[in-house]
CSV table of C-alpha atoms and ligand atoms in Angstrom, one decimal:
chain,number,residue,atom,x,y,z
A,191,MET,CA,121.3,268.4,197.4
A,192,SER,CA,118.2,265.4,197.4
A,193,GLU,CA,117.1,263.8,194.3
A,194,THR,CA,113.6,264.0,195.1
A,195,VAL,CA,112.3,267.0,196.3
A,196,GLU,CA,111.9,269.7,193.8
A,197,ARG,CA,115.7,271.0,193.3
A,198,LYS,CA,117.3,274.2,191.3
A,199,LYS,CA,118.5,273.1,188.4
A,200,ARG,CA,122.1,271.7,188.2
A,201,ILE,CA,124.8,273.0,186.3
A,202,LEU,CA,128.3,271.2,185.6
A,203,SER,CA,131.3,272.6,183.3
A,204,GLY,CA,134.9,272.1,183.2
A,205,ILE,CA,138.0,273.5,181.8
A,206,GLN,CA,141.4,271.8,180.9
A,207,PRO,CA,144.6,273.2,182.9
A,208,THR,CA,146.7,273.4,180.0
A,209,GLY,CA,148.1,276.9,180.1
A,210,THR,CA,146.6,280.2,181.3
A,211,PHE,CA,142.9,280.7,180.3
A,212,THR,CA,142.5,282.8,176.9
A,213,LEU,CA,140.1,285.6,176.6
A,214,GLY,CA,138.0,283.0,174.5
A,215,ASN,CA,138.0,281.0,177.7
A,216,TYR,CA,136.8,283.5,179.6
A,217,ILE,CA,134.1,285.2,177.0
A,218,GLY,CA,132.7,281.9,175.9
A,219,ALA,CA,133.0,279.9,179.1
A,220,VAL,CA,134.2,281.6,182.1
A,221,ARG,CA,132.7,284.4,182.3
A,222,ASN,CA,129.0,283.3,182.5
A,223,TRP,CA,129.7,280.6,184.9
A,224,SER,CA,129.9,282.9,187.8
A,225,LYS,CA,126.7,284.5,186.4
A,226,LEU,CA,124.7,281.4,186.9
A,227,GLN,CA,125.6,280.7,190.4
A,228,GLU,CA,122.5,282.7,191.4
A,229,ASP,CA,119.9,280.4,189.8
A,230,PHE,CA,121.5,277.1,190.0
A,231,GLU,CA,123.3,274.5,191.8
A,232,CYS,CA,127.0,274.6,190.0
A,233,LEU,CA,129.5,272.4,189.9
A,234,TYR,CA,132.9,273.5,188.6
A,235,MET,CA,135.9,271.4,187.7
A,236,VAL,CA,139.3,271.7,186.5
A,237,ALA,CA,139.5,268.8,183.9
A,238,ASP,CA,143.4,267.6,184.5
A,239,LEU,CA,142.5,264.1,183.5
A,240,HIS,CA,141.5,265.6,180.0
A,241,ALA,CA,144.3,267.6,180.0
A,242,LEU,CA,146.5,264.0,179.8
A,243,THR,CA,145.4,263.3,176.5
A,244,VAL,CA,148.5,265.5,175.5
A,245,ARG,CA,151.5,265.3,176.6
A,246,GLN,CA,151.9,267.4,179.6
A,247,VAL,CA,155.2,268.5,181.6
A,248,PRO,CA,154.1,267.0,185.0
A,249,ALA,CA,155.1,269.9,187.2
A,250,GLU,CA,153.5,272.3,184.7
A,251,LEU,CA,150.5,270.5,184.7
A,252,ARG,CA,150.6,271.0,188.7
A,253,ARG,CA,151.4,274.6,188.5
A,254,HIS,CA,148.7,275.1,186.1
A,255,THR,CA,145.9,273.2,187.8
A,256,ARG,CA,146.3,275.3,191.0
A,257,GLU,CA,146.4,278.5,188.6
A,258,ALA,CA,143.2,277.5,187.1
A,259,ALA,CA,141.4,277.4,190.4
A,260,ALA,CA,142.6,280.9,191.6
A,261,MET,CA,141.5,281.8,187.9
A,262,LEU,CA,138.4,280.4,188.5
A,263,LEU,CA,138.3,282.0,192.1
A,264,ALA,CA,139.2,285.4,190.6
A,265,ALA,CA,136.7,285.0,187.9
A,266,GLY,CA,134.1,285.0,190.5
A,267,ILE,CA,133.5,281.7,191.2
A,268,ASP,CA,132.3,281.7,195.1
A,269,PRO,CA,133.0,278.3,196.8
A,270,LYS,CA,130.0,279.1,199.3
A,271,GLN,CA,127.8,278.6,196.7
A,272,SER,CA,129.3,276.6,194.3
A,273,LEU,CA,131.5,273.2,194.5
A,274,LEU,CA,135.1,273.8,192.8
A,275,PHE,CA,137.1,270.9,192.3
A,276,VAL,CA,139.8,269.0,190.3
A,277,GLN,CA,138.7,266.0,188.4
A,278,SER,CA,141.1,263.5,189.6
A,279,HIS,CA,140.6,264.3,193.0
A,280,VAL,CA,136.9,262.8,192.3
A,281,PRO,CA,138.1,258.9,191.6
A,282,ALA,CA,134.2,258.4,190.6
A,283,HIS,CA,134.5,260.1,187.5
A,284,THR,CA,137.1,257.4,186.0
A,285,GLN,CA,134.9,254.7,187.5
A,286,LEU,CA,131.6,255.7,185.9
A,287,ASN,CA,134.1,256.7,182.6
A,288,TRP,CA,134.7,253.0,181.8
A,289,ILE,CA,130.9,251.9,182.3
A,290,LEU,CA,130.3,254.8,179.8
A,291,CYS,CA,133.2,253.9,177.4
A,292,CYS,CA,131.6,250.2,177.4
A,293,ASN,CA,128.3,252.4,176.0
A,294,SER,CA,129.9,254.7,173.5
A,295,GLN,CA,130.0,253.4,169.9
A,296,PHE,CA,133.2,253.3,168.3
A,297,GLY,CA,131.4,255.3,165.6
A,298,GLU,CA,130.1,257.9,167.3
A,299,LEU,CA,133.5,258.5,168.9
A,300,SER,CA,134.9,258.8,165.5
A,301,ARG,CA,133.2,261.6,164.3
A,302,MET,CA,134.2,264.1,167.1
A,303,THR,CA,135.7,266.9,165.4
A,304,GLN,CA,138.0,267.8,168.6
A,305,PHE,CA,139.3,264.3,168.1
A,306,LYS,CA,139.9,264.5,164.2
A,307,ASP,CA,141.5,268.0,165.0
A,308,LYS,CA,143.7,266.8,167.7
A,309,SER,CA,144.8,263.7,166.1
A,310,ALA,CA,145.9,265.9,163.1
A,311,LYS,CA,147.8,268.0,165.3
A,312,HIS,CA,149.5,265.4,167.2
A,313,PRO,CA,149.6,262.3,165.0
A,314,ASP,CA,152.7,261.0,167.0
A,315,ASN,CA,150.4,261.0,169.7
A,316,VAL,CA,146.9,259.7,168.9
A,317,ASN,CA,146.2,257.8,172.2
A,318,GLY,CA,143.2,256.1,173.3
A,319,GLY,CA,142.4,258.5,176.0
A,320,LEU,CA,141.9,261.3,172.8
A,321,PHE,CA,139.9,258.8,171.1
A,322,THR,CA,137.3,258.0,174.4
A,323,TYR,CA,137.8,261.9,175.6
A,324,PRO,CA,134.1,262.5,175.3
A,325,ALA,CA,133.4,259.5,177.2
A,326,LEU,CA,135.2,261.1,180.5
A,327,MET,CA,133.4,264.2,179.8
A,328,ALA,CA,130.1,262.2,179.5
A,329,ALA,CA,130.9,260.9,183.0
A,330,ASP,CA,131.8,264.4,184.3
A,331,ILE,CA,128.1,265.3,183.5
A,332,LEU,CA,126.2,262.6,184.1
A,333,ILE,CA,127.7,261.5,187.2
A,334,TYR,CA,125.7,264.9,188.7
A,335,ASN,CA,122.7,264.5,186.9
A,336,ALA,CA,123.5,268.1,185.4
A,337,ASP,CA,120.8,269.8,183.6
A,338,LEU,CA,123.3,272.4,181.8
A,339,VAL,CA,126.4,272.2,180.7
A,340,PRO,CA,127.6,276.0,179.6
A,341,VAL,CA,130.7,275.6,177.1
A,342,GLY,CA,131.7,277.1,174.1
A,343,LYS,CA,130.5,276.5,170.5
A,344,ASP,CA,133.4,273.9,170.4
A,345,GLN,CA,132.1,271.5,172.8
A,346,THR,CA,128.3,271.1,171.9
A,347,GLN,CA,129.3,268.1,169.9
A,348,HIS,CA,130.4,266.3,173.1
A,349,VAL,CA,127.6,267.5,175.2
A,350,GLU,CA,125.2,265.9,172.6
A,351,LEU,CA,127.4,262.8,172.6
A,352,ALA,CA,126.9,262.7,176.6
A,353,ARG,CA,123.4,263.3,175.9
A,354,ASN,CA,123.1,259.9,173.5
A,355,VAL,CA,125.0,258.0,175.9
A,356,ALA,CA,122.5,259.0,178.5
A,357,GLN,CA,119.4,258.2,176.8
A,358,ARG,CA,120.9,255.0,175.7
A,359,PHE,CA,121.6,253.9,178.9
A,360,ASN,CA,118.5,254.9,180.5
A,361,SER,CA,116.6,252.8,177.7
A,362,ALA,CA,119.0,249.8,178.4
A,363,TYR,CA,118.7,249.6,182.3
A,364,SER,CA,116.3,251.9,183.5
A,365,PRO,CA,115.8,255.6,184.1
A,366,THR,CA,119.3,256.8,185.5
A,367,PHE,CA,120.3,260.1,183.9
A,368,THR,CA,119.4,263.5,183.4
A,369,LEU,CA,119.7,264.5,179.6
A,370,PRO,CA,121.9,267.6,180.0
A,371,GLU,CA,121.6,270.5,177.6
A,372,GLY,CA,124.2,272.2,176.2
A,373,TYR,CA,124.0,275.9,177.7
A,374,ILE,CA,125.6,278.2,175.2
A,375,THR,CA,125.4,282.2,175.4
A,376,LYS,CA,125.0,284.0,171.9
A,377,GLU,CA,127.7,286.4,172.1
A,378,GLY,CA,131.2,285.1,172.4
A,379,ALA,CA,130.5,281.8,172.0
A,380,LYS,CA,133.4,281.0,169.8
A,381,ILE,CA,136.2,284.2,169.6
A,382,MET,CA,138.1,283.8,167.3
A,383,SER,CA,142.3,283.9,167.0
A,384,LEU,CA,143.3,287.6,166.3
A,385,ALA,CA,146.1,286.4,163.7
A,386,GLU,CA,143.9,283.9,161.6
A,387,PRO,CA,140.0,285.0,162.4
A,388,THR,CA,138.6,282.0,160.7
A,389,LYS,CA,140.3,279.8,163.6
A,390,LYS,CA,139.5,279.5,167.3
A,391,MET,CA,141.5,281.6,169.5
A,392,SER,CA,143.4,278.8,171.7
A,393,LYS,CA,145.7,278.8,174.3
A,394,SER,CA,148.2,275.8,172.5
A,395,ASP,CA,148.4,278.0,169.6
A,396,THR,CA,152.0,278.7,168.5
A,397,ASN,CA,151.6,282.3,167.4
A,398,LEU,CA,151.8,284.1,170.7
A,399,ASN,CA,149.9,287.3,168.9
A,400,ALA,CA,146.8,285.1,168.1
A,401,PHE,CA,145.3,285.0,171.8
A,402,ILE,CA,145.0,287.3,174.7
A,403,LEU,CA,145.9,285.5,177.9
A,404,MET,CA,143.9,286.5,181.3
A,405,THR,CA,147.2,287.7,182.6
A,406,ASP,CA,148.5,290.2,179.5
A,407,ASP,CA,149.1,293.4,181.1
A,408,ALA,CA,147.3,296.5,179.1
A,409,ASP,CA,150.3,297.1,176.7
A,410,THR,CA,150.5,293.6,175.4
A,411,ILE,CA,147.0,293.5,175.2
A,412,LEU,CA,146.6,296.8,173.2
A,413,ARG,CA,149.6,295.9,171.0
A,414,LYS,CA,147.9,292.4,170.4
A,415,PHE,CA,144.6,294.1,169.2
A,416,ARG,CA,146.6,296.8,167.1
A,417,ARG,CA,148.3,293.6,165.2
A,418,ALA,CA,145.1,291.7,164.8
A,419,VAL,CA,144.5,290.8,161.4
A,420,THR,CA,141.3,292.6,159.9
A,421,ASP,CA,140.8,293.6,155.8
A,422,SER,CA,141.5,295.9,153.3
A,423,GLU,CA,137.8,297.7,153.4
A,424,GLY,CA,138.5,299.7,156.2
A,425,VAL,CA,134.5,299.9,157.2
A,426,VAL,CA,133.8,298.7,160.7
A,427,ARG,CA,130.8,296.6,159.6
A,428,TYR,CA,129.7,293.1,161.0
A,429,ASP,CA,130.0,290.4,158.4
A,430,PRO,CA,131.6,287.2,160.1
A,431,ALA,CA,131.9,285.6,156.6
A,432,GLU,CA,133.3,288.1,154.6
A,433,LYS,CA,135.2,290.4,157.4
A,434,PRO,CA,136.1,287.8,160.3
A,435,GLY,CA,138.4,289.7,161.7
A,436,VAL,CA,136.8,292.7,162.2
A,437,SER,CA,133.7,290.9,163.2
A,438,ASN,CA,135.5,289.1,166.1
A,439,LEU,CA,136.9,292.4,167.4
A,440,MET,CA,133.4,294.0,167.3
A,441,MET,CA,131.8,290.9,169.3
A,442,ILE,CA,134.8,291.2,171.7
A,443,TYR,CA,133.9,295.2,172.0
A,444,ASN,CA,130.2,294.0,172.4
A,445,VAL,CA,130.8,291.5,175.0
A,446,PHE,CA,132.3,294.2,177.7
A,447,THR,CA,130.4,297.4,176.8
A,448,GLY,CA,126.9,295.9,176.1
A,449,LYS,CA,126.7,298.0,172.8
A,450,ALA,CA,124.7,296.0,170.0
A,451,LEU,CA,126.6,295.6,166.9
A,452,ALA,CA,124.8,298.6,164.7
A,453,GLU,CA,125.8,300.6,167.7
A,454,ILE,CA,129.5,299.8,167.3
A,455,GLU,CA,129.3,299.9,163.6
A,456,ALA,CA,127.8,303.8,164.0
A,457,GLU,CA,130.1,304.8,167.0
A,458,PHE,CA,133.4,303.8,164.0
A,459,SER,CA,131.6,304.8,161.2
A,460,GLY,CA,134.0,307.1,159.2
A,461,LYS,CA,136.9,306.1,161.7
A,462,GLY,CA,140.1,303.7,160.8
A,463,TYR,CA,140.6,300.4,162.1
A,464,GLY,CA,143.7,301.8,164.2
A,465,GLU,CA,141.0,303.9,166.6
A,466,PHE,CA,138.8,300.7,166.3
A,467,LYS,CA,141.7,298.5,167.7
A,468,ASP,CA,142.8,300.8,170.4
A,469,ALA,CA,139.2,301.0,171.6
A,470,VAL,CA,138.6,297.4,171.7
A,471,GLY,CA,142.3,296.8,173.7
A,472,GLU,CA,141.3,299.5,176.3
A,473,VAL,CA,138.0,298.2,177.4
A,474,VAL,CA,139.6,294.4,177.4
A,475,ALA,CA,142.2,295.6,179.4
A,476,ASN,CA,139.8,297.5,182.0
A,477,ALA,CA,137.8,294.7,182.5
A,478,LEU,CA,140.9,292.4,183.2
A,479,ALA,CA,142.5,294.4,185.4
A,480,PRO,CA,140.5,293.8,188.5
A,481,ILE,CA,140.5,290.1,187.8
A,482,GLN,CA,144.5,290.3,187.5
A,483,GLY,CA,144.4,291.7,190.8
A,484,GLU,CA,142.4,289.3,192.4
A,485,TYR,CA,144.1,286.6,190.4
A,486,ALA,CA,147.3,287.6,192.3
A,487,ARG,CA,145.9,287.8,195.7
A,488,ILE,CA,144.1,284.6,195.6
A,489,LEU,CA,147.1,282.6,193.7
A,490,ALA,CA,149.8,283.9,196.8
A,491,ASP,CA,147.4,282.4,199.3
A,492,LYS,CA,148.1,278.5,198.3
A,493,ASP,CA,146.6,276.7,201.8
A,494,TYR,CA,143.2,278.9,200.7
A,495,VAL,CA,143.3,277.7,197.0
A,496,ASP,CA,144.0,274.4,198.3
A,497,GLY,CA,141.3,274.3,201.0
A,498,VAL,CA,138.3,275.3,198.7
A,499,LEU,CA,139.8,272.2,196.2
A,500,LYS,CA,139.8,269.9,199.1
A,501,ASP,CA,136.4,270.8,200.3
A,502,GLY,CA,135.1,271.2,196.7
A,503,ALA,CA,136.3,267.3,196.4
A,504,ALA,CA,134.3,266.1,199.2
A,505,GLY,CA,131.3,267.8,198.3
A,506,ALA,CA,131.5,266.5,194.7
A,507,SER,CA,132.4,262.9,196.0
A,508,ARG,CA,129.6,262.8,198.0
A,509,LEU,CA,127.2,263.1,195.4
A,510,ALA,CA,129.6,261.1,192.4
A,511,ASN,CA,130.2,258.4,194.6
A,512,ARG,CA,126.1,258.0,195.2
A,513,MET,CA,126.1,257.8,191.3
A,514,VAL,CA,128.5,255.3,190.9
A,515,GLU,CA,127.2,253.0,193.4
A,516,LYS,CA,123.7,253.0,191.5
A,517,VAL,CA,125.1,252.5,188.0
A,518,TYR,CA,127.3,249.8,189.4
A,519,LYS,CA,124.2,247.8,191.0
A,520,LYS,CA,122.3,248.5,187.5
A,521,VAL,CA,124.9,247.1,185.2
A,522,GLY,CA,125.1,243.8,187.6
A,523,LEU,CA,128.9,244.4,189.2
A,524,LEU,CA,128.3,242.4,192.1
A,525,GLN,CA,128.3,244.2,195.4
A,526,LEU,CA,129.4,242.3,198.9
B,1368,LIG,P1,139.7,274.4,177.3
B,1368,LIG,O1,140.3,275.6,176.9
B,1368,LIG,O2,139.2,273.8,175.6
B,1368,LIG,O3,139.6,273.6,178.0
B,1368,LIG,O4,138.1,275.0,176.9
B,1368,LIG,C1,137.3,275.4,178.2
B,1368,LIG,C2,136.4,276.3,177.8
B,1368,LIG,O5,136.3,277.5,177.2
B,1368,LIG,C3,135.0,275.4,177.1
B,1368,LIG,O6,133.8,275.7,177.2
B,1368,LIG,C4,135.4,275.9,175.8
B,1368,LIG,O7,134.4,275.5,174.9
B,1368,LIG,C5,135.7,277.5,175.6
B,1368,LIG,N1,136.4,278.0,175.1
B,1368,LIG,C6,137.6,277.6,174.3
B,1368,LIG,N2,138.0,278.5,173.7
B,1368,LIG,C7,137.0,279.2,173.1
B,1368,LIG,C8,137.0,280.4,172.3
B,1368,LIG,N3,137.8,280.8,171.4
B,1368,LIG,N4,135.8,281.1,172.4
B,1368,LIG,C9,134.8,280.7,172.9
B,1368,LIG,N5,135.0,279.8,173.8
B,1368,LIG,C10,135.8,279.4,173.8
B,1369,LIG,N1,136.6,269.0,177.5
B,1369,LIG,C1,136.1,270.5,177.8
B,1369,LIG,C2,136.9,271.3,176.8
B,1369,LIG,O1,138.3,271.3,176.8
B,1369,LIG,C3,136.6,270.7,179.3
B,1369,LIG,C4,135.6,269.6,179.9
B,1369,LIG,C5,136.0,268.0,180.5
B,1369,LIG,C6,134.0,269.7,180.1
B,1369,LIG,N2,134.4,268.0,181.1
B,1369,LIG,C7,133.8,268.6,181.2
B,1369,LIG,C8,133.6,270.5,180.0
B,1369,LIG,C9,132.4,268.6,181.5
B,1369,LIG,C10,132.0,270.6,180.6
B,1369,LIG,C11,131.5,269.4,181.2
B,1369,LIG,O2,136.4,272.3,177.0
């Protein structure tokens, strides 16, 4: 992984271990991660430090962290090709975080939609970490000189901020950080809640029918899709503004069948929503079944998962420590 010779473009992304992944996480992010491994040098991270910005039950956070790693492996992350690690296992991220906090402005951090949303949702815990969250995320990205950051649409504002901070640092000191770009697939950049299709599907939703979990069995998946909120028109037609529920289901169907939206409209023309919803449920259940099998198998082998994470942390630390050393020197911290 030399910085001077021509190298493959580098990718970094992360996901918080705040619960079992949803279909939204899978379609918007994780599904793409495994596909990118061939063409890019990839680093994937379980963002356990970011999860602490919302109160966590310690034993659950530990369990979810290992489960998240197992799910990423089940979804096709290959530890021979990519580095898979846990954010807190690479302390250099938090070291760079401080430097980047000192190079992020109160104004820009205040403008982050996620900060505003989460503050409104947890008014009793608007903590400093929630506010500086994007500076830690910038550290995650910039510490590896990542070129591309594959995320869902909700994270693009944070990637933009990382880019701005990188640019500011580079001009204040000297060229140091690669300017990262968000990498967002057109399809499924934002999968909506099945219960309130104008809101994104989120694993923290209190309505359990709002999301599909990666571990839901076929019956549950079919049932949740049958209950999905649609509209009274009765026509399968793509129109996200007027028909957010149906359009969301069409997007999910498109992702798993590869059929174009017009093709889907034709397939279900003259048919009711019942039939359409069952078809969506079935393709999702079929797509998740093999991942679920792998997940169960991998999760049962704790030593394997932990071994992958240890190797990942060691590999990532080598790169990250080098960057922190360079940055410390540039900003004028005394080195002995
Ligand atoms: P999080 O669960 O917030 O850690 O998100 C992990 C990744 O999944 C990020 O790249 C998000 O942008 C993506 N993501 C989360 N929810 C959705 C959704 N409903 N649709 C598409 N992508 C999503
Ligand atoms: N904040 C991201 C989310 O909630 C997770 C994350 C943390 C991340 N660090 C990252 C994503 C670095 C991309 C790059 O989805």
